[in-house]
């Protein structure tokens, strides 16, 4: 989640950025490098300061912060959003991309399939999930027709 205006904990940043539960010295060094790069990109009036347990975004009096978060936090909706690209996803790839357990993804997919929002193809490890096609549109309405010869 977003930490602003509080200090973003170093361990939480390492876990989020490097997808590891336990950061070591190399992770902390890599985080310092990335924070340095980020500092160079910040506009005037905005600074990123180091604290004992993390980093904090600080603003001048005339600056404002807008925190952007996903429009939904429910697992089925997040899974459906990833499937909207039309590509086939395995449940393990969805779990990795979303940072949630594979079992949680499987429960979300089962619920979405019961609602008719997703469909599966293949079986076992080769199974892929896709968003269900739109209903109510015929292919002829979506494809350009042949023009008659004049």
C-alpha positions in Angstrom: 0.0 0.0 0.0 0.9 3.6 -0.1 2.8 5.0 2.8 2.7 8.8 2.1 2.9 11.0 4.1 4.6 8.5 6.5 7.9 6.8 5.9 7.9 3.9 3.5 9.6 1.1 5.4 12.8 -0.2 3.7 11.8 -3.8 4.3 8.4 -3.3 2.7 10.0 -1.6 -0.3 12.5 -4.5 -0.7 9.7 -7.0 -0.5 7.6 -5.2 -3.0 10.3 -4.3 -5.5 12.4 -7.5 -5.4 9.6 -9.9 -4.5 11.4 -11.4 -1.6 10.4 -11.9 2.0 13.9 -11.4 3.5 16.1 -8.7 2.0 19.9 -8.9 2.4 22.7 -6.4 2.0 22.6 -6.7 -1.8 18.9 -5.8 -1.9 19.5 -2.8 0.3 22.4 -1.7 -2.0 20.2 -2.1 -5.1 17.4 -0.2 -3.4 19.8 2.7 -2.6 20.9 2.8 -6.3 17.2 2.9 -7.5 16.4 5.6 -4.9 19.3 7.6 -6.3 17.9 7.2 -9.8 14.5 8.2 -8.7 15.8 11.3 -6.9 17.3 12.6 -10.2 13.9 12.2 -11.9 11.9 14.2 -9.2 10.8 17.7 -10.1 11.8 20.8 -8.2 10.0 21.1 -4.9 9.9 17.3 -4.3 12.6 15.3 -2.5 13.0 11.8 -1.3 14.7 11.7 2.2 16.3 8.8 3.9 15.3 7.9 7.4 16.4 5.2 9.8 13.8 2.7 8.7 13.0 3.8 5.2 12.3 6.7 2.8 9.8 9.6 2.8 8.6 11.8 0.0 8.7 15.4 1.1 7.1 18.4 -0.7 7.5 22.1 -0.8 4.5 24.1 0.4 3.1 24.6 -3.2 3.4 20.9 -4.2 0.6 18.3 -4.0 0.6 14.5 -4.1 -2.0 12.3 -5.7 -1.8 8.7 -4.7 -2.9 6.4 -7.5 -4.1 2.9 -6.5 -5.8 0.2 -8.6 -9.5 0.8 -9.0 -10.3 -2.5 -7.4 -8.8 -4.7 -4.8 -11.0 -7.8 -5.0 -9.0 -10.8 -6.3 -11.6 -11.8 -9.0 -11.7 -8.3 -10.5 -7.9 -8.0 -10.5 -7.6 -11.4 -12.3 -10.2 -10.4 -14.8 -8.4 -7.2 -15.5 -5.2 -9.1 -16.4 -7.1 -11.5 -18.6 -8.7 -8.6 -20.5 -5.6 -8.4 -22.8 -6.8 -11.5 -24.7 -3.7 -13.5 -24.0 -3.8 -17.0 -22.4 -2.5 -17.0 -18.9 -1.6 -20.0 -16.7 -2.8 -19.7 -13.1 0.8 -19.7 -11.9 1.7 -16.8 -14.2 -1.4 -14.9 -12.8 -0.3 -15.6 -9.3 3.2 -14.4 -10.0 2.1 -11.2 -11.7 -0.4 -10.4 -9.0 1.7 -11.3 -6.0 -1.0 -13.6 -4.5 -1.1 -17.3 -3.9 -1.8 -19.7 -6.7 -4.7 -21.1 -4.7 -6.2 -17.6 -4.4 -5.9 -17.2 -8.2 -7.6 -20.6 -8.7 -10.5 -19.6 -6.4 -10.9 -16.4 -8.3 -10.8 -18.1 -11.7 -13.4 -20.7 -10.5 -15.7 -17.8 -9.5 -15.2 -16.0 -12.7 -15.8 -19.1 -14.7 -19.1 -19.7 -12.9 -20.1 -16.2 -13.9 -19.1 -16.8 -17.5 -16.5 -14.1 -17.4 -13.5 -16.4 -18.2 -12.9 -19.6 -20.1 -10.2 -22.3 -19.9 -8.5 -24.2 -22.6 -6.2 -27.2 -22.2 -5.8 -29.3 -19.1 -3.3 -29.6 -16.2 -0.1 -27.6 -16.6 -1.0 -26.7 -20.1 -4.3 -25.0 -19.1 -4.6 -21.4 -20.0 -7.2 -18.9 -19.1 -8.7 -16.1 -21.2 -11.5 -13.6 -20.8 -14.7 -14.8 -22.3 -15.6 -13.4 -25.6 -18.2 -10.6 -25.7 -21.7 -11.8 -26.3 -24.3 -10.0 -28.4 -21.9 -9.1 -31.2 -21.7 -11.2 -34.3 -18.4 -11.4 -36.2 -20.0 -9.7 -39.1 -20.6 -6.6 -37.0 -17.0 -6.5 -35.9 -15.3 -7.2 -39.3 -15.4 -4.8 -42.2 -17.5 -6.1 -45.0 -16.7 -6.4 -48.7 -17.6 -3.4 -50.7 -19.8 -4.0 -53.7 -18.3 -3.2 -57.1 -19.5 0.0 -58.5 
